[in-house]
Short mmCIF file of C-alpha atoms in Angstrom, two decimals:
data_model
loop_
_atom_site.label_atom_id
_atom_site.label_comp_id
_atom_site.label_asym_id
_atom_site.label_seq_id
_atom_site.Cartn_x
_atom_site.Cartn_y
_atom_site.Cartn_z
CA MET A 28 151.99 91.80 159.71
CA ALA A 29 153.71 89.64 162.09
CA ASP A 30 156.59 89.06 159.54
CA GLY A 31 157.24 92.89 159.29
CA ASN A 32 157.28 93.09 162.84
CA TYR A 33 160.00 90.35 162.89
CA GLU A 34 162.18 91.98 160.35
CA VAL A 35 161.96 95.31 162.28
CA PHE A 36 162.98 93.67 165.47
CA VAL A 37 166.21 91.74 164.01
CA ASP A 38 166.99 94.91 162.14
CA ALA A 39 167.33 97.00 165.30
CA LEU A 40 168.99 93.85 167.08
CA SER A 41 171.84 94.16 164.74
CA ARG A 42 172.65 97.71 164.75
CA GLY A 43 172.71 97.42 168.46
CA LEU A 44 175.32 94.50 168.19
CA LYS A 45 177.16 96.66 166.05
CA MET A 46 177.32 99.59 168.24
CA GLU A 47 178.45 97.37 171.09
CA GLN A 48 181.38 95.86 169.11
CA ASN A 49 182.75 99.35 168.03
CA SER A 50 182.54 100.88 171.56
CA PRO A 51 185.88 101.01 173.91
CA THR A 52 186.50 98.01 176.22
CA ALA A 53 187.02 100.33 179.45
CA ALA A 54 183.55 101.45 179.02
CA ALA A 55 182.19 98.30 178.18
CA GLY A 56 179.89 97.78 181.00
CA GLY A 57 178.12 100.97 181.34
CA SER A 58 178.05 101.36 177.52
CA PHE A 59 176.91 97.85 176.75
CA ALA A 60 174.13 98.21 178.99
CA PHE A 61 172.87 101.50 177.81
CA SER A 62 173.30 100.36 174.00
CA ARG A 63 171.11 96.98 174.67
CA ALA A 64 168.54 99.27 176.60
CA SER A 65 168.52 101.79 173.72
CA SER A 66 168.31 98.77 171.33
CA ILE A 67 165.49 97.34 173.06
CA GLY A 68 163.51 100.68 173.63
CA SER A 69 164.19 101.23 170.02
CA VAL A 70 162.30 97.72 169.19
CA ASN A 71 159.54 98.45 171.59
CA ALA A 72 158.89 101.68 170.06
CA ILE A 73 159.06 100.39 166.65
CA SER A 74 156.81 97.22 167.49
CA CYS A 75 154.34 99.75 169.36
CA SER A 76 154.73 102.07 166.26
CA SER A 77 153.81 98.88 164.10
CA ALA A 78 151.24 97.56 166.39
CA SER A 79 149.37 101.04 166.44
CA SER A 80 149.70 101.16 162.43
CA THR A 81 148.38 97.53 162.27
CA HIS A 82 145.55 98.69 164.51
CA ASN A 83 144.68 101.74 162.51
CA THR A 84 144.92 99.74 159.20
CA ASP A 85 142.40 97.18 160.68
CA ASP A 86 139.88 99.98 161.71
CA GLU A 87 140.16 101.25 158.11
CA ASP A 88 139.52 98.03 156.70
CA SER A 89 136.66 97.31 159.00
CA GLU A 90 135.23 101.00 158.22
CA GLY A 91 135.55 100.30 154.45
CA LEU A 92 133.82 96.86 154.80
CA ALA A 93 131.01 98.30 156.67
CA VAL A 94 129.42 99.88 153.05
CA PRO A 95 130.06 96.94 150.65
CA ALA A 96 130.21 98.18 147.00
CA MET A 97 127.59 96.71 144.68
CA SER A 98 129.06 94.00 142.25
CA TYR A 99 128.67 93.75 138.55
CA LYS A 100 126.21 91.27 138.59
CA GLU A 101 123.89 92.99 140.72
CA ARG A 102 124.03 96.46 138.76
CA ARG A 103 123.60 94.44 135.53
CA ARG A 104 120.66 92.78 137.22
CA ASN A 105 119.02 95.92 138.54
CA ALA A 106 119.57 97.83 134.76
CA HIS A 107 117.89 94.60 133.53
CA THR A 108 114.86 94.79 135.90
CA HIS A 109 114.39 98.64 135.27
CA ALA A 110 114.41 98.19 131.26
CA GLU A 111 112.06 95.31 131.77
CA GLN A 112 109.58 97.31 133.84
CA LYS A 113 109.71 100.30 131.68
CA ARG A 114 108.84 97.93 128.62
CA ARG A 115 106.09 96.80 130.23
CA ASP A 116 104.76 100.34 131.08
CA ALA A 117 104.99 101.23 127.53
CA ILE A 118 103.26 98.02 126.31
CA LYS A 119 100.33 98.92 128.86
CA LYS A 120 100.39 102.70 127.84
CA GLY A 121 99.87 101.32 124.46
CA TYR A 122 96.90 99.22 124.93
CA ASP A 123 95.28 101.95 126.85
CA GLU A 124 95.38 104.35 124.21
CA LEU A 125 94.05 101.48 121.78
CA GLN A 126 90.98 101.04 124.13
CA ALA A 127 90.67 104.66 124.39
CA ILE A 128 90.81 105.50 120.70
CA VAL A 129 88.81 102.52 118.94
CA PRO A 130 85.00 102.98 119.38
CA MET A 131 84.48 99.31 119.79
CA CYS A 132 86.96 98.84 122.80
CA GLN A 133 85.30 101.55 124.82
CA THR A 134 83.15 100.58 127.64
CA THR A 135 80.38 102.86 129.11
CA ASP A 136 79.62 100.68 131.91
CA ALA A 137 81.55 100.89 134.94
CA ASN A 138 80.90 97.39 136.12
CA SER A 139 81.45 95.80 132.77
CA GLN A 140 84.48 92.97 132.73
CA LYS A 141 87.84 94.58 131.47
CA LEU A 142 88.63 93.50 127.82
CA SER A 143 91.73 91.19 127.40
CA LYS A 144 94.75 92.36 125.68
CA ALA A 145 93.70 89.88 122.75
CA THR A 146 90.43 91.33 122.51
CA VAL A 147 91.64 94.87 122.18
CA LEU A 148 93.97 94.04 119.51
CA GLN A 149 91.40 91.93 117.65
CA ARG A 150 88.81 94.69 117.38
CA SER A 151 91.48 97.25 116.81
CA ILE A 152 92.46 95.24 113.83
CA ASP A 153 88.76 95.12 112.76
CA TYR A 154 88.38 98.68 113.18
CA ILE A 155 91.43 99.52 110.86
CA GLN A 156 90.07 97.35 108.00
CA PHE A 157 86.66 99.12 108.35
CA LEU A 158 88.37 102.55 108.01
CA MET A 159 90.33 100.99 105.07
CA GLN A 160 86.93 100.06 103.39
CA GLN A 161 85.45 103.41 104.14
CA LYS A 162 88.96 104.98 102.74
CA LYS A 163 88.44 103.13 99.42
CA LYS A 164 84.93 103.82 99.15
CA GLN A 165 85.66 107.56 99.30
CA GLU A 166 88.44 107.30 96.85
CA GLU A 167 86.01 105.68 94.29
CA ASP A 168 83.35 108.42 95.03
CA LEU A 169 86.00 111.11 94.73
CA GLU A 170 87.16 109.58 91.37
CA SER A 171 83.63 109.40 90.07
CA LEU A 172 82.70 113.06 90.97
CA ARG A 173 86.07 114.13 89.27
CA LYS A 174 85.03 112.57 86.18
CA GLU A 175 81.63 114.12 86.21
CA VAL A 176 83.01 117.50 86.98
CA THR A 177 85.41 116.96 83.81
CA ALA A 178 82.24 115.79 81.60
CA LEU A 179 80.60 118.77 82.67
CA GLN A 180 83.38 121.09 81.90
CA ILE A 181 83.35 119.69 78.38
CA MET A 182 79.79 120.37 78.02
CA LYS A 183 80.19 123.60 79.25
CA THR A 184 82.84 124.54 76.68
CA GLN A 185 80.97 122.92 73.91
CA TYR A 186 77.71 125.07 74.78
CA GLU A 187 79.70 128.20 75.01
CA GLN A 188 81.12 127.44 71.56
CA ILE A 189 77.88 126.69 70.05
CA VAL A 190 76.33 130.07 71.61
CA LYS A 191 78.99 132.01 70.44
CA ALA A 192 78.90 130.51 67.06
CA HIS A 193 75.13 131.57 66.76
CA GLN A 194 75.87 134.90 68.06
CA ASN A 195 78.25 135.73 65.24
CA THR A 196 76.04 134.16 62.75
CA PRO A 197 74.94 137.13 60.38
CA GLN A 198 71.21 137.87 59.37
CA GLN A 199 70.23 135.44 62.61
CA GLY A 200 66.33 134.77 63.04
CA GLN A 201 65.48 136.00 59.45
CA ASN A 202 65.09 132.32 57.77
CA GLN A 203 63.55 130.78 60.93
CA VAL A 204 60.42 128.94 60.79
CA SER A 205 57.46 130.13 63.01
CA ASP A 206 55.85 127.94 65.52
CA GLU A 207 52.40 128.09 63.57
CA CYS A 208 54.17 126.59 60.50
CA LYS A 209 55.60 123.86 62.73
CA PHE A 210 52.33 123.02 63.96
CA GLN A 211 50.84 123.01 60.56
CA VAL A 212 53.55 120.03 59.19
CA PHE A 213 52.78 118.25 62.47
CA GLN A 214 48.94 118.29 62.15
CA GLN A 215 49.27 117.23 58.46
CA ILE A 216 51.50 114.29 59.55
CA MET A 217 49.18 113.26 62.12
CA ASP A 218 45.90 113.86 60.01
CA SER A 219 47.51 111.57 57.31
CA LEU A 220 48.37 108.81 59.96
CA PHE A 221 45.06 108.92 61.73
CA GLN A 222 43.23 108.32 58.41
CA SER A 223 45.03 105.21 57.65
CA PHE A 224 44.80 104.32 61.62
CA ASN A 225 40.99 104.87 61.67
CA ALA A 226 40.30 102.75 58.34
CA SER A 227 42.25 99.82 59.65
CA ILE A 228 41.61 99.52 63.27
CA SER A 229 38.58 97.77 64.71
CA VAL A 230 37.54 98.45 68.33
CA ALA A 231 35.23 95.57 68.95
CA ASN A 232 37.32 94.38 71.87
CA PHE A 233 40.54 94.66 73.28
CA GLY A 234 42.21 91.70 71.73
CA GLU A 235 41.17 92.62 68.38
CA LEU A 236 42.12 96.55 68.81
CA SER A 237 45.69 95.21 69.91
CA SER A 238 46.36 92.98 66.91
CA CYS A 239 45.13 95.75 64.46
CA VAL A 240 47.37 98.18 66.26
CA PHE A 241 50.29 95.73 65.64
CA SER A 242 49.27 95.42 62.01
CA TRP A 243 48.61 98.94 61.29
CA LEU A 244 52.15 99.80 62.67
CA GLU A 245 53.96 97.28 60.69
CA GLU A 246 52.32 98.46 57.58
CA TYR A 247 52.02 102.41 57.70
CA CYS A 248 54.91 103.19 60.16
CA LYS A 249 57.73 101.65 58.42
CA PRO A 250 60.79 104.41 58.56
CA GLN A 251 60.77 104.71 54.91
CA MET A 252 56.84 105.43 54.68
CA LEU A 253 57.40 107.99 57.43
CA ARG A 254 60.11 109.58 55.56
CA ASP A 255 58.10 109.75 52.50
CA LEU A 256 55.15 111.02 54.13
CA THR A 257 57.37 113.83 56.03
CA LEU A 258 59.11 115.04 52.65
CA THR A 259 55.62 115.35 50.93
CA ILE A 260 54.31 117.46 53.81
CA LEU A 261 57.16 119.63 53.81
CA SER A 262 57.51 120.11 50.13
CA ARG A 263 53.81 121.24 50.27
CA SER A 264 54.45 123.29 52.85
CA SER A 265 57.22 124.91 51.43
CA ASN A 266 55.41 125.50 48.23
CA LEU A 267 52.60 127.64 50.52
CA LEU A 268 55.13 129.66 52.11
CA ARG A 269 56.64 130.58 48.81
CA ARG A 270 53.25 131.58 47.36
CA SER A 271 52.39 133.75 50.43
#
């Protein structure tokens, strides 16, 4: 600001000297004094104006420095702090929700010690694995039930076809064998077997009875012998039905 005042002063002094040189010689004394006085007054006025401007500028600068602006590093530090706090709040909220949802993390006693984050995570993992096993078992049970339903549907269809076929058969029931005839066939088979059983079995003691039973089964109850006996009795019963 001092350099500016000096330039203003020099400029005003030069203009005053030029005015003095151009004035007439007769009025040299009065005019010169007036010119010098005017120049000095102008310089003083300019100096005062400059000083006033300088004072106002200093006041404005001092007012601006009263509220310093936040630097880039401070703004970045504040943003990082805010983001870090937000992240921590989100993590805490997640742990609280896990502890509220997972049954093994819930504590009913108010005086019990607070679970650590590692414990909450481990119990949550155990609970998720338990749920996965339950889900797998339920899927297997569901698949088994679906197979049973499919098998029952097939059996139902087959039985419906059998019933429909019997309903469409003409002269239904005319050639059926009566229960009495079936009982007679069964009775004749049992009578024949009992005769051979009674002739071969000894009941002196349990050990002898057991050995005799096995011997009788091997001798008289062979598939071929039973087949021949059954055919003989059926042939005899058929002949009796025809005669009657």
